[in-house]
Coordinates of C-alpha atoms in Angstrom, one line a residue:
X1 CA 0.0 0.0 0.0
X2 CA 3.2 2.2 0.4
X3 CA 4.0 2.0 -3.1
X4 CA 0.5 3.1 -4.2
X5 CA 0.3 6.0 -2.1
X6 CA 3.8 7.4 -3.2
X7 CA 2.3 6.8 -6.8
X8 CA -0.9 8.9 -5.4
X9 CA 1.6 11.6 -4.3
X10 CA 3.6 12.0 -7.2
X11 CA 0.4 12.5 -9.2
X12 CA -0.9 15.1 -7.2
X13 CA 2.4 16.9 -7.3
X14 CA 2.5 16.5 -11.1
X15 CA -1.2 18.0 -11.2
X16 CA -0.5 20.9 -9.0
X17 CA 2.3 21.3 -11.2
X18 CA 0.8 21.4 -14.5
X19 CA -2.0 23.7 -12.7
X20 CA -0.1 26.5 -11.8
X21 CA 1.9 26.3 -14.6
X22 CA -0.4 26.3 -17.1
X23 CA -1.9 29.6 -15.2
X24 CA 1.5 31.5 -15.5
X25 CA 2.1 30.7 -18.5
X26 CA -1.5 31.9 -19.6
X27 CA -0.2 35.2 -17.2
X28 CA 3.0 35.8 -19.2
X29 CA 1.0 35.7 -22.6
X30 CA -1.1 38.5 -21.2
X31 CA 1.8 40.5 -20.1
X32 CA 4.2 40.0 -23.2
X33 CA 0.9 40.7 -25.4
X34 CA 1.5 37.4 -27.1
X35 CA -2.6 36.4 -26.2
X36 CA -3.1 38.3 -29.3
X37 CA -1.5 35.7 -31.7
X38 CA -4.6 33.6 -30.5
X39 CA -7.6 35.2 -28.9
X40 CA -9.9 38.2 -30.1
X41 CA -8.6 40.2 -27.4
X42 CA -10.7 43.4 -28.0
X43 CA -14.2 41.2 -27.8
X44 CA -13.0 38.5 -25.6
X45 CA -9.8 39.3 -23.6
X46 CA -11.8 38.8 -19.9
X47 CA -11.5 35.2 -20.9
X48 CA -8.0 34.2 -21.3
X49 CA -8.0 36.5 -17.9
X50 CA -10.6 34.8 -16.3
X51 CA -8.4 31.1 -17.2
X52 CA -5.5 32.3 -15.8
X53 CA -7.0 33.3 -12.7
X54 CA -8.9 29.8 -12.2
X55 CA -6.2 27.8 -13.2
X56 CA -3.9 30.0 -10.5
X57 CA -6.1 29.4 -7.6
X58 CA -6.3 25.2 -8.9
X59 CA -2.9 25.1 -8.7
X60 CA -2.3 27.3 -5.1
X61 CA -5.2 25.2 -3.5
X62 CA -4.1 22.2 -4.9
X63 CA -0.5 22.5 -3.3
X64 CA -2.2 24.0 0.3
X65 CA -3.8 20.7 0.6
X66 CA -0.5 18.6 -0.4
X67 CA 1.7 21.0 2.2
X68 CA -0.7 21.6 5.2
X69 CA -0.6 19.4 7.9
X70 CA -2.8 16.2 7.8
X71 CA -5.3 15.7 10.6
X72 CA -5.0 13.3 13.2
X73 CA -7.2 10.6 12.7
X74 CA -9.0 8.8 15.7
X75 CA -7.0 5.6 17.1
X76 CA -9.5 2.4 15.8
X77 CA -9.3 -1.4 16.7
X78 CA -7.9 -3.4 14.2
X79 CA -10.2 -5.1 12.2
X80 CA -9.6 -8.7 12.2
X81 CA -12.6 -9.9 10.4
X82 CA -10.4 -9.4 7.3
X83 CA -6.9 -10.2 8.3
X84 CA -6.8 -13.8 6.9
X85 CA -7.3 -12.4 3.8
X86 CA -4.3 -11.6 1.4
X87 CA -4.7 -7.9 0.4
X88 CA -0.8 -8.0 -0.4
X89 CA -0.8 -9.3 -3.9
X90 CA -3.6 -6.4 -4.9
X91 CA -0.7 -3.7 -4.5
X92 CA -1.6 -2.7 -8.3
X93 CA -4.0 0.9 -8.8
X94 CA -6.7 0.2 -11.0
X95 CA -6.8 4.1 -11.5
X96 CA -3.3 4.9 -12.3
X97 CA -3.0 5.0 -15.8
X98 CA -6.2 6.9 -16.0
X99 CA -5.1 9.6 -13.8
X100 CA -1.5 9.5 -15.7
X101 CA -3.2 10.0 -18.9
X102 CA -5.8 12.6 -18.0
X103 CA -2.5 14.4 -16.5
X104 CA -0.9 14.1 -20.0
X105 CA -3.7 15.9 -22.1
X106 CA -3.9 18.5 -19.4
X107 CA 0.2 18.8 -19.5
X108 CA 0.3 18.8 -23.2
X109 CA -1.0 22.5 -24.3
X110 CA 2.0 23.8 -22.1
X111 CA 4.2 21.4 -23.2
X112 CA 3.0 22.8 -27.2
X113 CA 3.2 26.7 -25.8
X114 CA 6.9 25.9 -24.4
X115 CA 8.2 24.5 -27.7
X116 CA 6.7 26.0 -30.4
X117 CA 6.7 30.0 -30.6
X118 CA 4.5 32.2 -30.4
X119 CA 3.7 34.0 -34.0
X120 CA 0.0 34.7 -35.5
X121 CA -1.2 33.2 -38.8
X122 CA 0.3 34.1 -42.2
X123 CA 0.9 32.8 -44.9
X124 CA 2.1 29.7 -44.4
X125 CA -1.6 28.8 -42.8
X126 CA -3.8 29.6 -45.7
X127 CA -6.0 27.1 -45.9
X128 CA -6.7 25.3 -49.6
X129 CA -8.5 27.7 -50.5
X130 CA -6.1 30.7 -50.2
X131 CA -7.0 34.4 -49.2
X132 CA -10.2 35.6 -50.2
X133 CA -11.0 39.0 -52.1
X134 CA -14.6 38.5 -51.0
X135 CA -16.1 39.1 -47.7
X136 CA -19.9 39.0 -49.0
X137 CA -21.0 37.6 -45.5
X138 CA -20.9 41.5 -44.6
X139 CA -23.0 42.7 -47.4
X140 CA -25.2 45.7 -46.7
X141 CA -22.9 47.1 -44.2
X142 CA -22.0 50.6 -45.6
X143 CA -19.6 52.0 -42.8
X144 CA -16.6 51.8 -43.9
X145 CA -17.6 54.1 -46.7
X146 CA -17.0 56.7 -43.9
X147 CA -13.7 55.4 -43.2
X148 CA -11.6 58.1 -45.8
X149 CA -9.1 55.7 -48.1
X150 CA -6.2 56.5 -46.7
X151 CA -7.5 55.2 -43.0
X152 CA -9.2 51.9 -44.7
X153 CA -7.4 48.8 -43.3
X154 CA -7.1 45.2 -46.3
X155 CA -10.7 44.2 -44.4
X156 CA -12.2 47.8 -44.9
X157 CA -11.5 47.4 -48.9
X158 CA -13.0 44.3 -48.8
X159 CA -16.0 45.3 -47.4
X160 CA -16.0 48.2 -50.1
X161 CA -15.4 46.1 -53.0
X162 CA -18.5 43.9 -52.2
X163 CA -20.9 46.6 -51.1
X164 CA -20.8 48.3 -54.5
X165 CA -22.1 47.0 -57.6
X166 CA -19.3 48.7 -59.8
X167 CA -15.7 48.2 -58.6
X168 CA -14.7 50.1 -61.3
X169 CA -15.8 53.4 -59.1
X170 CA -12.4 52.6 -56.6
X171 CA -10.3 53.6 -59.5
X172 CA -7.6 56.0 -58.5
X173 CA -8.5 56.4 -55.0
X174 CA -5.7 55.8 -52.4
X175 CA -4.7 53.4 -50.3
X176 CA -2.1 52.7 -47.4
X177 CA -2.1 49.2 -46.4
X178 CA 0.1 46.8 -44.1
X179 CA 0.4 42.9 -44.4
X180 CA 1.8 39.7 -44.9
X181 CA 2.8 39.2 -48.7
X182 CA 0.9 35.9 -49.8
X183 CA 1.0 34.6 -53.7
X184 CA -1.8 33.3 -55.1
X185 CA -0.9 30.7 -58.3
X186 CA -3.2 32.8 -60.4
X187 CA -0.2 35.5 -60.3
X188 CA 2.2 33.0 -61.5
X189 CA 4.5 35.5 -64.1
X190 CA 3.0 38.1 -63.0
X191 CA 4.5 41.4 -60.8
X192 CA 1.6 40.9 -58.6
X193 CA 0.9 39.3 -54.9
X194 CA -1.6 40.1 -52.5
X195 CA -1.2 42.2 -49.2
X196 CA -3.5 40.1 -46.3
X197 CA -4.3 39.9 -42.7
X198 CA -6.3 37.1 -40.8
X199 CA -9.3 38.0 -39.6
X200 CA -10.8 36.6 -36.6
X201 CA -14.1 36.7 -34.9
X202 CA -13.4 34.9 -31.2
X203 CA -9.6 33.3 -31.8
X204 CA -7.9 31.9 -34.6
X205 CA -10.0 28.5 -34.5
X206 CA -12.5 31.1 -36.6
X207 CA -9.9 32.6 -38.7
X208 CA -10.0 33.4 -42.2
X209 CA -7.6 35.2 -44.5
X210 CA -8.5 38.3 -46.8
X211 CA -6.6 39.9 -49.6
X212 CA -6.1 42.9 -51.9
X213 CA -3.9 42.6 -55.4
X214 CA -0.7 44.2 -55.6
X215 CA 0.9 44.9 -58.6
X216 CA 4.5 46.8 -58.6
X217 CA 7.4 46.1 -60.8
X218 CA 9.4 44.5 -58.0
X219 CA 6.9 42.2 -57.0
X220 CA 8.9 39.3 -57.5
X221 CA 11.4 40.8 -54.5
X222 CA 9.1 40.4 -51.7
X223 CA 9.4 37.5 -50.2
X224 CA 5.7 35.5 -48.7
X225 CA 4.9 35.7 -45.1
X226 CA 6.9 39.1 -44.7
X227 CA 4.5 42.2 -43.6
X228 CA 4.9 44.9 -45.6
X229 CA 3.9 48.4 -46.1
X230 CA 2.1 49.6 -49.1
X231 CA 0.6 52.4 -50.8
X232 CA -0.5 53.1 -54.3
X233 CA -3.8 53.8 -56.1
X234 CA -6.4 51.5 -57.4
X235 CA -6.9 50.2 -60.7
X236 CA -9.5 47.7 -62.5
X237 CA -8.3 44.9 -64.0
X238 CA -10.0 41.7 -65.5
X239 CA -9.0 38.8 -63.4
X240 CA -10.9 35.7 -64.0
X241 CA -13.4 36.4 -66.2
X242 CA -14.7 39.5 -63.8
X243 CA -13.7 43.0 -62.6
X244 CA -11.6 43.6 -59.9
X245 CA -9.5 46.1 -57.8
X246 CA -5.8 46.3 -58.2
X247 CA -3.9 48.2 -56.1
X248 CA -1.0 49.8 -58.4
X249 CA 1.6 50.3 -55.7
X250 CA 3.9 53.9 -55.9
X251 CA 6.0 52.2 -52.6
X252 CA 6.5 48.8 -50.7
X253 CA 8.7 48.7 -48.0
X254 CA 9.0 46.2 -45.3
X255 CA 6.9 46.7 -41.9
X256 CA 7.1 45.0 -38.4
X257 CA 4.2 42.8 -37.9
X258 CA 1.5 45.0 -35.8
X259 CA 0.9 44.2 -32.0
X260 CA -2.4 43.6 -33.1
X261 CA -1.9 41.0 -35.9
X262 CA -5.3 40.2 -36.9
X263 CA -8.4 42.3 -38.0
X264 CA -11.3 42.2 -36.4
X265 CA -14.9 42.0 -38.4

């Protein structure tokens, strides 16, 4: 029975452990800002906040009750109804590789956080599919026809180019836009890529990329996944069989990746 107690107390080390952890590691991802590769933090950063905070207390109660002192139990008569039988062969613990296990897939998102790096989506996690030009789901809205050009962020355009029936009227107006380069096959041989940005709803389990066309002469120079700077004018051009908004860029220049990566609909 010694053995399978020390097994008991090694597990509920390991799960205090993992418990507070997991809590400041959550804490340090709020500090260093790095929540914002994951989580819509304008919308719903009270709940990676409310998770650290639960997860904090887990792991402080958990380790109170391993470190405070037990209670004296009441001296009782040994029972010898049962002391012909041989308990000593049963010294196995039907519940211990459960409890190992569950202690794994609760252990495992820190062990993913402590290896891998923190960085939000780009181009390298574009689905199939590839970056959209269309964000139709939106149609109607017509704020961001307030927004003046120069101000409009990739998902602001977007919203533009589907809330008019002639794209042809964005000719010449301005834009100033940062994101990650991303080619699309279509602009195979062509001096043209497309500037995106995720956007996310709740966290990136909801994320989906959106695109405007860039076309400059050094196109070919800008390497995918890099954020960049661009600004330029729009043109129409026919691009699959339909109409559709090219941004003729005057300058591209790199540009550090914003503290807010992602756009929020």
């Amino acid at each position: 029975m010694r053995t399978n107690t020390s097994r008991a107390d090694v597990r509920t080390w390991v799960q205090a452990s993992i418990l507070l952890f997991l809590g400041l590691y959550l804490l340090d991802s709020l500090l260093t800002g790095q929540i914002n590769n994951y989580v819509n933090t304008d919308r719903f950063g009270w709940v990676p906040w409310m998770g650290t905070l639960i997860l904090l207390a887990l792991g402080l109660i958990s380790f109170y009750e391993i470190l405070r002192p037990p209670k004296r139990a009441p001296a009782q008569e040994p029972d010898h109804d049962h002391a012909d039988h041989d308990h000593a062969g049963h010294g196995h613990d039907h519940t211990a590789a459960p409890s190992w296990l569950k202690l794994i897939l609760v252990g495992l998102p820190l062990l993913i956080g402590l290896l891998i790096p923190s960085k939000p989506l780009g181009a390298s996690a574009v689905a199939a599919n590839g970056v959209s030009s269309n964000f139709s789901s939106l149609g109607g809205s017509t704020a961001q026809f307030a927004i003046p050009p120069k101000d409009r962020n990739v998902l602001d355009w977007v919203r533009a180019f589907n809330n008019t029936s002639d794209v042809k009227d964005f000719v010449g107006q301005p834009a100033d836009l940062i994101g990650f380069v991303y080619r699309d096959i279509r602009f195979d041989g062509k001096p043209q890529f497309m500037v995106a940005r995720f956007t996310i709803s709740c966290c990136v389990a909801d994320a989906a990329a959106l695109g405007v066309i860039v076309q400059a002469t050094d196109a070919a120079n800008w390497t995918a996944d890099s954020w960049v700077h661009v600004t330029g004018k729009f043109d129409s051009q026919t691009i699959d069989g339909r109409a559709t908004p090219v941004l003729l860029a005057d300058s591209i220049v790199a540009a550090a990746q914003p503290d807010h990566p992602y756009l929020y609909p």
